Amino acid sequence: MIQICNTDSIQHVADKLRSSSSVVVLTGAGISQESGVPTFRGKEGLWKNFRSEDLATLEAFERDPVLVWQWYDWRRSLIKPLKPNPAHYALAELEKGIQDFTLVTQNVDGLHRVAGSKNPIEMHGTLWGVRCMQCNKRFENREVPIKILPECESCGGLLRPDVVWFGEPIDAEILHAIYRCLEKVQVMLVVGTSGMVQPAASFSLVAKRAGALVVEINRSETPQSGFFDFSFQGKAGEILPKLVQYVTQ
Ligand code: OAD
């Protein structure tokens, strides 16, 4: 149910977080919006001006790797100078006090790590990684601009961004790890995601079935808002630091 993020509701969620040993947080593009990272949907979303079919599928890469790499190089150049915002830092702080804390992000910007989150599960991969189309080796790569087309230092094959494109499966081990956490989670926070992309969109259903308190933090109402125990409307960079302050005080 949509809730005003007032002292009572935030205190209720904070109390539950404080007494929980197992917490899962799912984040999406909205958590990085206040850092200056564009979101995907909505008025200023990337998918307003670009077609995902042309840029974020394996077929697009096989058809025109230069175009796809130019787009990823542009995103890397946009994101490289950006810093985490108070929402990223609040999650890194929350993690310190909870025994079993899992941060799952759909974001590829790497900002959770920069903020100090210990082991975020980057389920859609990372902009700062490349993978060889030929030998499948993964490498870290932070060059901006990147040489287009980049080649594998091991076998000379074509490198691709180490991200999950539309139509590609999420790594099975990663998914198993996430579902194991969701089956025993006590509180789940769902922050800055429109809930339009599977399988992430259904993680909260699994958590709810496991009996968790599920809380959404989003600037706008989403199709799932009515389903959550609490849906706090507002900026993640304002609500999360307040929530974590209540937990730690
Ligand atoms: P979306 O762009 O679909 O949704 C962003 C959500 O963040 C929206 O619901 C906004 O209302 C909310 N939002 C924006 N600014 C916010 C703020 N300051 N505080 C809180 N909420 C805010 O992004 P995702 O849900 O992350 O996948 O998209 C999921 C996936 O779709 C992405 O990982 C990407 C994309 O296509 C792949 O590339 C595979």
PDB file of N, CA, C and O in Angstrom, residues 37-87:
ATOM      1  N   VAL A  37      23.190   9.445 -13.298  1.00  0.00           N
ATOM      2  CA  VAL A  37      23.104   8.338 -14.264  1.00  0.00           C
ATOM      3  C   VAL A  37      21.681   8.318 -14.839  1.00  0.00           C
ATOM      4  O   VAL A  37      20.718   8.313 -14.069  1.00  0.00           O
ATOM      5  N   PRO A  38      21.549   8.299 -16.165  1.00  0.00           N
ATOM      6  CA  PRO A  38      20.191   8.264 -16.724  1.00  0.00           C
ATOM      7  C   PRO A  38      19.482   6.958 -16.399  1.00  0.00           C
ATOM      8  O   PRO A  38      20.113   5.904 -16.369  1.00  0.00           O
ATOM      9  N   THR A  39      18.163   7.028 -16.156  1.00  0.00           N
ATOM     10  CA  THR A  39      17.380   5.799 -15.989  1.00  0.00           C
ATOM     11  C   THR A  39      17.007   5.289 -17.392  1.00  0.00           C
ATOM     12  O   THR A  39      17.394   5.897 -18.393  1.00  0.00           O
ATOM     13  N   PHE A  40      16.271   4.193 -17.442  1.00  0.00           N
ATOM     14  CA  PHE A  40      15.939   3.593 -18.744  1.00  0.00           C
ATOM     15  C   PHE A  40      14.561   4.015 -19.238  1.00  0.00           C
ATOM     16  O   PHE A  40      14.355   4.225 -20.417  1.00  0.00           O
ATOM     17  N   ARG A  41      13.610   4.082 -18.275  1.00  0.00           N
ATOM     18  CA  ARG A  41      12.238   4.374 -18.676  1.00  0.00           C
ATOM     19  C   ARG A  41      11.824   5.731 -18.123  1.00  0.00           C
ATOM     20  O   ARG A  41      12.585   6.370 -17.427  1.00  0.00           O
ATOM     21  N   GLY A  42      10.636   6.182 -18.508  1.00  0.00           N
ATOM     22  CA  GLY A  42      10.188   7.489 -18.036  1.00  0.00           C
ATOM     23  C   GLY A  42      10.625   8.582 -19.009  1.00  0.00           C
ATOM     24  O   GLY A  42      11.280   8.304 -20.016  1.00  0.00           O
ATOM     25  N   LYS A  43      10.264   9.804 -18.659  1.00  0.00           N
ATOM     26  CA  LYS A  43      10.437  10.965 -19.566  1.00  0.00           C
ATOM     27  C   LYS A  43      11.849  11.097 -20.133  1.00  0.00           C
ATOM     28  O   LYS A  43      12.042  11.335 -21.311  1.00  0.00           O
ATOM     29  N   GLU A  44      12.849  10.992 -19.218  1.00  0.00           N
ATOM     30  CA  GLU A  44      14.225  11.200 -19.691  1.00  0.00           C
ATOM     31  C   GLU A  44      15.000   9.892 -19.814  1.00  0.00           C
ATOM     32  O   GLU A  44      16.227   9.903 -19.875  1.00  0.00           O
ATOM     33  N   GLY A  45      14.272   8.783 -19.852  1.00  0.00           N
ATOM     34  CA  GLY A  45      14.927   7.472 -19.873  1.00  0.00           C
ATOM     35  C   GLY A  45      15.654   7.189 -21.188  1.00  0.00           C
ATOM     36  O   GLY A  45      15.273   7.692 -22.249  1.00  0.00           O
ATOM     37  N   LEU A  46      16.701   6.371 -21.094  1.00  0.00           N
ATOM     38  CA  LEU A  46      17.498   6.041 -22.282  1.00  0.00           C
ATOM     39  C   LEU A  46      16.652   5.411 -23.381  1.00  0.00           C
ATOM     40  O   LEU A  46      16.866   5.663 -24.565  1.00  0.00           O
ATOM     41  N   TRP A  47      15.663   4.590 -22.966  1.00  0.00           N
ATOM     42  CA  TRP A  47      14.862   3.894 -23.995  1.00  0.00           C
ATOM     43  C   TRP A  47      13.855   4.815 -24.667  1.00  0.00           C
ATOM     44  O   TRP A  47      13.092   4.393 -25.528  1.00  0.00           O
ATOM     45  N   LYS A  48      13.827   6.098 -24.303  1.00  0.00           N
ATOM     46  CA  LYS A  48      13.015   7.086 -25.041  1.00  0.00           C
ATOM     47  C   LYS A  48      13.725   7.468 -26.344  1.00  0.00           C
ATOM     48  O   LYS A  48      13.111   7.720 -27.369  1.00  0.00           O
ATOM     49  N   ASN A  49      15.063   7.544 -26.255  1.00  0.00           N
ATOM     50  CA  ASN A  49      15.829   8.036 -27.416  1.00  0.00           C
ATOM     51  C   ASN A  49      16.576   6.954 -28.173  1.00  0.00           C
ATOM     52  O   ASN A  49      17.079   7.211 -29.255  1.00  0.00           O
ATOM     53  N   PHE A  50      16.703   5.791 -27.542  1.00  0.00           N
ATOM     54  CA  PHE A  50      17.451   4.712 -28.193  1.00  0.00           C
ATOM     55  C   PHE A  50      16.570   3.474 -28.221  1.00  0.00           C
ATOM     56  O   PHE A  50      15.762   3.276 -27.324  1.00  0.00           O
ATOM     57  N   ARG A  51      16.783   2.647 -29.239  1.00  0.00           N
ATOM     58  CA  ARG A  51      16.026   1.393 -29.320  1.00  0.00           C
ATOM     59  C   ARG A  51      16.885   0.266 -28.745  1.00  0.00           C
ATOM     60  O   ARG A  51      17.989   0.019 -29.242  1.00  0.00           O
ATOM     61  N   SER A  52      16.358  -0.393 -27.717  1.00  0.00           N
ATOM     62  CA  SER A  52      17.148  -1.444 -27.073  1.00  0.00           C
ATOM     63  C   SER A  52      17.509  -2.545 -28.084  1.00  0.00           C
ATOM     64  O   SER A  52      18.583  -3.130 -28.027  1.00  0.00           O
ATOM     65  N   GLU A  53      16.622  -2.782 -29.040  1.00  0.00           N
ATOM     66  CA  GLU A  53      16.877  -3.839 -30.044  1.00  0.00           C
ATOM     67  C   GLU A  53      18.126  -3.533 -30.862  1.00  0.00           C
ATOM     68  O   GLU A  53      18.780  -4.436 -31.381  1.00  0.00           O
ATOM     69  N   ASP A  54      18.452  -2.235 -31.026  1.00  0.00           N
ATOM     70  CA  ASP A  54      19.618  -1.855 -31.846  1.00  0.00           C
ATOM     71  C   ASP A  54      20.911  -1.853 -31.039  1.00  0.00           C
ATOM     72  O   ASP A  54      22.004  -1.802 -31.613  1.00  0.00           O
ATOM     73  N   LEU A  55      20.786  -1.818 -29.698  1.00  0.00           N
ATOM     74  CA  LEU A  55      21.969  -1.554 -28.885  1.00  0.00           C
ATOM     75  C   LEU A  55      22.223  -2.543 -27.760  1.00  0.00           C
ATOM     76  O   LEU A  55      23.342  -2.619 -27.250  1.00  0.00           O
ATOM     77  N   ALA A  56      21.211  -3.251 -27.341  1.00  0.00           N
ATOM     78  CA  ALA A  56      21.371  -4.080 -26.151  1.00  0.00           C
ATOM     79  C   ALA A  56      20.883  -5.500 -26.367  1.00  0.00           C
ATOM     80  O   ALA A  56      20.174  -6.061 -25.520  1.00  0.00           O
ATOM     81  N   THR A  57      21.224  -6.045 -27.520  1.00  0.00           N
ATOM     82  CA  THR A  57      20.943  -7.467 -27.775  1.00  0.00           C
ATOM     83  C   THR A  57      22.172  -8.077 -28.454  1.00  0.00           C
ATOM     84  O   THR A  57      22.972  -7.356 -29.070  1.00  0.00           O
ATOM     85  N   LEU A  58      22.279  -9.391 -28.356  1.00  0.00           N
ATOM     86  CA  LEU A  58      23.390 -10.076 -29.015  1.00  0.00           C
ATOM     87  C   LEU A  58      23.282  -9.922 -30.536  1.00  0.00           C
ATOM     88  O   LEU A  58      24.282  -9.714 -31.233  1.00  0.00           O
ATOM     89  N   GLU A  59      22.061  -9.935 -31.037  1.00  0.00           N
ATOM     90  CA  GLU A  59      21.850  -9.797 -32.491  1.00  0.00           C
ATOM     91  C   GLU A  59      22.376  -8.434 -32.957  1.00  0.00           C
ATOM     92  O   GLU A  59      23.030  -8.333 -33.999  1.00  0.00           O
ATOM     93  N   ALA A  60      22.107  -7.392 -32.176  1.00  0.00           N
ATOM     94  CA  ALA A  60      22.576  -6.044 -32.539  1.00  0.00           C
ATOM     95  C   ALA A  60      24.101  -6.009 -32.568  1.00  0.00           C
ATOM     96  O   ALA A  60      24.708  -5.445 -33.485  1.00  0.00           O
ATOM     97  N   PHE A  61      24.726  -6.660 -31.591  1.00  0.00           N
ATOM     98  CA  PHE A  61      26.196  -6.666 -31.520  1.00  0.00           C
ATOM     99  C   PHE A  61      26.781  -7.434 -32.690  1.00  0.00           C
ATOM    100  O   PHE A  61      27.776  -7.021 -33.288  1.00  0.00           O
ATOM    101  N   GLU A  62      26.144  -8.554 -33.030  1.00  0.00           N
ATOM    102  CA  GLU A  62      26.659  -9.354 -34.155  1.00  0.00           C
ATOM    103  C   GLU A  62      26.488  -8.598 -35.478  1.00  0.00           C
ATOM    104  O   GLU A  62      27.316  -8.672 -36.362  1.00  0.00           O
ATOM    105  N   ARG A  63      25.414  -7.801 -35.556  1.00  0.00           N
ATOM    106  CA  ARG A  63      25.121  -7.035 -36.779  1.00  0.00           C
ATOM    107  C   ARG A  63      26.082  -5.848 -36.908  1.00  0.00           C
ATOM    108  O   ARG A  63      26.632  -5.587 -37.954  1.00  0.00           O
ATOM    109  N   ASP A  64      26.272  -5.120 -35.784  1.00  0.00           N
ATOM    110  CA  ASP A  64      27.025  -3.865 -35.858  1.00  0.00           C
ATOM    111  C   ASP A  64      27.778  -3.616 -34.543  1.00  0.00           C
ATOM    112  O   ASP A  64      27.375  -2.775 -33.731  1.00  0.00           O
ATOM    113  N   PRO A  65      28.890  -4.354 -34.343  1.00  0.00           N
ATOM    114  CA  PRO A  65      29.606  -4.210 -33.067  1.00  0.00           C
ATOM    115  C   PRO A  65      30.151  -2.794 -32.842  1.00  0.00           C
ATOM    116  O   PRO A  65      30.251  -2.340 -31.706  1.00  0.00           O
ATOM    117  N   VAL A  66      30.468  -2.090 -33.913  1.00  0.00           N
ATOM    118  CA  VAL A  66      31.004  -0.730 -33.759  1.00  0.00           C
ATOM    119  C   VAL A  66      29.937   0.170 -33.131  1.00  0.00           C
ATOM    120  O   VAL A  66      30.188   0.888 -32.161  1.00  0.00           O
ATOM    121  N   LEU A  67      28.720   0.109 -33.678  1.00  0.00           N
ATOM    122  CA  LEU A  67      27.626   0.934 -33.145  1.00  0.00           C
ATOM    123  C   LEU A  67      27.369   0.609 -31.675  1.00  0.00           C
ATOM    124  O   LEU A  67      27.241   1.507 -30.836  1.00  0.00           O
ATOM    125  N   VAL A  68      27.315  -0.680 -31.345  1.00  0.00           N
ATOM    126  CA  VAL A  68      27.030  -1.080 -29.958  1.00  0.00           C
ATOM    127  C   VAL A  68      28.164  -0.597 -29.044  1.00  0.00           C
ATOM    128  O   VAL A  68      27.927  -0.022 -27.983  1.00  0.00           O
ATOM    129  N   TRP A  69      29.419  -0.777 -29.490  1.00  0.00           N
ATOM    130  CA  TRP A  69      30.534  -0.329 -28.654  1.00  0.00           C
ATOM    131  C   TRP A  69      30.541   1.199 -28.501  1.00  0.00           C
ATOM    132  O   TRP A  69      30.883   1.717 -27.436  1.00  0.00           O
ATOM    133  N   GLN A  70      30.144   1.909 -29.564  1.00  0.00           N
ATOM    134  CA  GLN A  70      30.096   3.378 -29.449  1.00  0.00           C
ATOM    135  C   GLN A  70      29.095   3.793 -28.376  1.00  0.00           C
ATOM    136  O   GLN A  70      29.346   4.706 -27.605  1.00  0.00           O
ATOM    137  N   TRP A  71      27.981   3.078 -28.303  1.00  0.00           N
ATOM    138  CA  TRP A  71      26.958   3.405 -27.321  1.00  0.00           C
ATOM    139  C   TRP A  71      27.459   3.097 -25.898  1.00  0.00           C
ATOM    140  O   TRP A  71      27.302   3.885 -24.982  1.00  0.00           O
ATOM    141  N   TYR A  72      28.113   1.933 -25.754  1.00  0.00           N
ATOM    142  CA  TYR A  72      28.643   1.589 -24.425  1.00  0.00           C
ATOM    143  C   TYR A  72      29.781   2.524 -24.033  1.00  0.00           C
ATOM    144  O   TYR A  72      29.921   2.912 -22.875  1.00  0.00           O
ATOM    145  N   ASP A  73      30.595   2.925 -25.016  1.00  0.00           N
ATOM    146  CA  ASP A  73      31.688   3.856 -24.724  1.00  0.00           C
ATOM    147  C   ASP A  73      31.125   5.201 -24.259  1.00  0.00           C
ATOM    148  O   ASP A  73      31.631   5.809 -23.316  1.00  0.00           O
ATOM    149  N   TRP A  74      30.033   5.638 -24.886  1.00  0.00           N
ATOM    150  CA  TRP A  74      29.364   6.880 -24.485  1.00  0.00           C
ATOM    151  C   TRP A  74      28.833   6.762 -23.048  1.00  0.00           C
ATOM    152  O   TRP A  74      29.027   7.644 -22.221  1.00  0.00           O
ATOM    153  N   ARG A  75      28.217   5.624 -22.736  1.00  0.00           N
ATOM    154  CA  ARG A  75      27.688   5.443 -21.368  1.00  0.00           C
ATOM    155  C   ARG A  75      28.829   5.397 -20.354  1.00  0.00           C
ATOM    156  O   ARG A  75      28.729   5.947 -19.258  1.00  0.00           O
ATOM    157  N   ARG A  76      29.925   4.730 -20.732  1.00  0.00           N
ATOM    158  CA  ARG A  76      31.076   4.665 -19.820  1.00  0.00           C
ATOM    159  C   ARG A  76      31.651   6.062 -19.584  1.00  0.00           C
ATOM    160  O   ARG A  76      32.007   6.416 -18.449  1.00  0.00           O
ATOM    161  N   SER A  77      31.709   6.880 -20.642  1.00  0.00           N
ATOM    162  CA  SER A  77      32.279   8.222 -20.485  1.00  0.00           C
ATOM    163  C   SER A  77      31.369   9.097 -19.630  1.00  0.00           C
ATOM    164  O   SER A  77      31.830   9.948 -18.869  1.00  0.00           O
ATOM    165  N   LEU A  78      30.075   8.845 -19.723  1.00  0.00           N
ATOM    166  CA  LEU A  78      29.097   9.604 -18.930  1.00  0.00           C
ATOM    167  C   LEU A  78      29.210   9.246 -17.442  1.00  0.00           C
ATOM    168  O   LEU A  78      29.132  10.089 -16.557  1.00  0.00           O
ATOM    169  N   ILE A  79      29.408   7.969 -17.176  1.00  0.00           N
ATOM    170  CA  ILE A  79      29.329   7.463 -15.800  1.00  0.00           C
ATOM    171  C   ILE A  79      30.678   7.554 -15.072  1.00  0.00           C
ATOM    172  O   ILE A  79      30.716   7.740 -13.856  1.00  0.00           O
ATOM    173  N   LYS A  80      31.784   7.471 -15.822  1.00  0.00           N
ATOM    174  CA  LYS A  80      33.100   7.400 -15.160  1.00  0.00           C
ATOM    175  C   LYS A  80      33.322   8.516 -14.121  1.00  0.00           C
ATOM    176  O   LYS A  80      33.782   8.251 -13.012  1.00  0.00           O
ATOM    177  N   PRO A  81      32.999   9.783 -14.434  1.00  0.00           N
ATOM    178  CA  PRO A  81      33.275  10.821 -13.434  1.00  0.00           C
ATOM    179  C   PRO A  81      32.233  10.906 -12.306  1.00  0.00           C
ATOM    180  O   PRO A  81      32.421  11.686 -11.362  1.00  0.00           O
ATOM    181  N   LEU A  82      31.163  10.123 -12.375  1.00  0.00           N
ATOM    182  CA  LEU A  82      30.071  10.283 -11.396  1.00  0.00           C
ATOM    183  C   LEU A  82      30.400   9.603 -10.073  1.00  0.00           C
ATOM    184  O   LEU A  82      31.163   8.637 -10.022  1.00  0.00           O
ATOM    185  N   LYS A  83      29.793  10.141  -9.028  1.00  0.00           N
ATOM    186  CA  LYS A  83      30.056   9.642  -7.670  1.00  0.00           C
ATOM    187  C   LYS A  83      28.783   9.031  -7.084  1.00  0.00           C
ATOM    188  O   LYS A  83      27.678   9.417  -7.458  1.00  0.00           O
ATOM    189  N   PRO A  84      28.957   8.121  -6.120  1.00  0.00           N
ATOM    190  CA  PRO A  84      27.767   7.597  -5.425  1.00  0.00           C
ATOM    191  C   PRO A  84      27.036   8.747  -4.729  1.00  0.00           C
ATOM    192  O   PRO A  84      27.640   9.772  -4.424  1.00  0.00           O
ATOM    193  N   ASN A  85      25.766   8.545  -4.463  1.00  0.00           N
ATOM    194  CA  ASN A  85      24.983   9.565  -3.753  1.00  0.00           C
ATOM    195  C   ASN A  85      24.582   9.015  -2.370  1.00  0.00           C
ATOM    196  O   ASN A  85      24.877   7.860  -2.042  1.00  0.00           O
ATOM    197  N   PRO A  86      23.914   9.835  -1.544  1.00  0.00           N
ATOM    198  CA  PRO A  86      23.601   9.381  -0.177  1.00  0.00           C
ATOM    199  C   PRO A  86      22.834   8.055  -0.106  1.00  0.00           C
ATOM    200  O   PRO A  86      22.938   7.337   0.893  1.00  0.00           O
ATOM    201  N   ALA A  87      22.093   7.697  -1.159  1.00  0.00           N
ATOM    202  CA  ALA A  87      21.365   6.416  -1.126  1.00  0.00           C
ATOM    203  C   ALA A  87      22.344   5.239  -1.184  1.00  0.00           C
ATOM    204  O   ALA A  87      22.202   4.258  -0.443  1.00  0.00           O
TER     205      ALA A  87
END
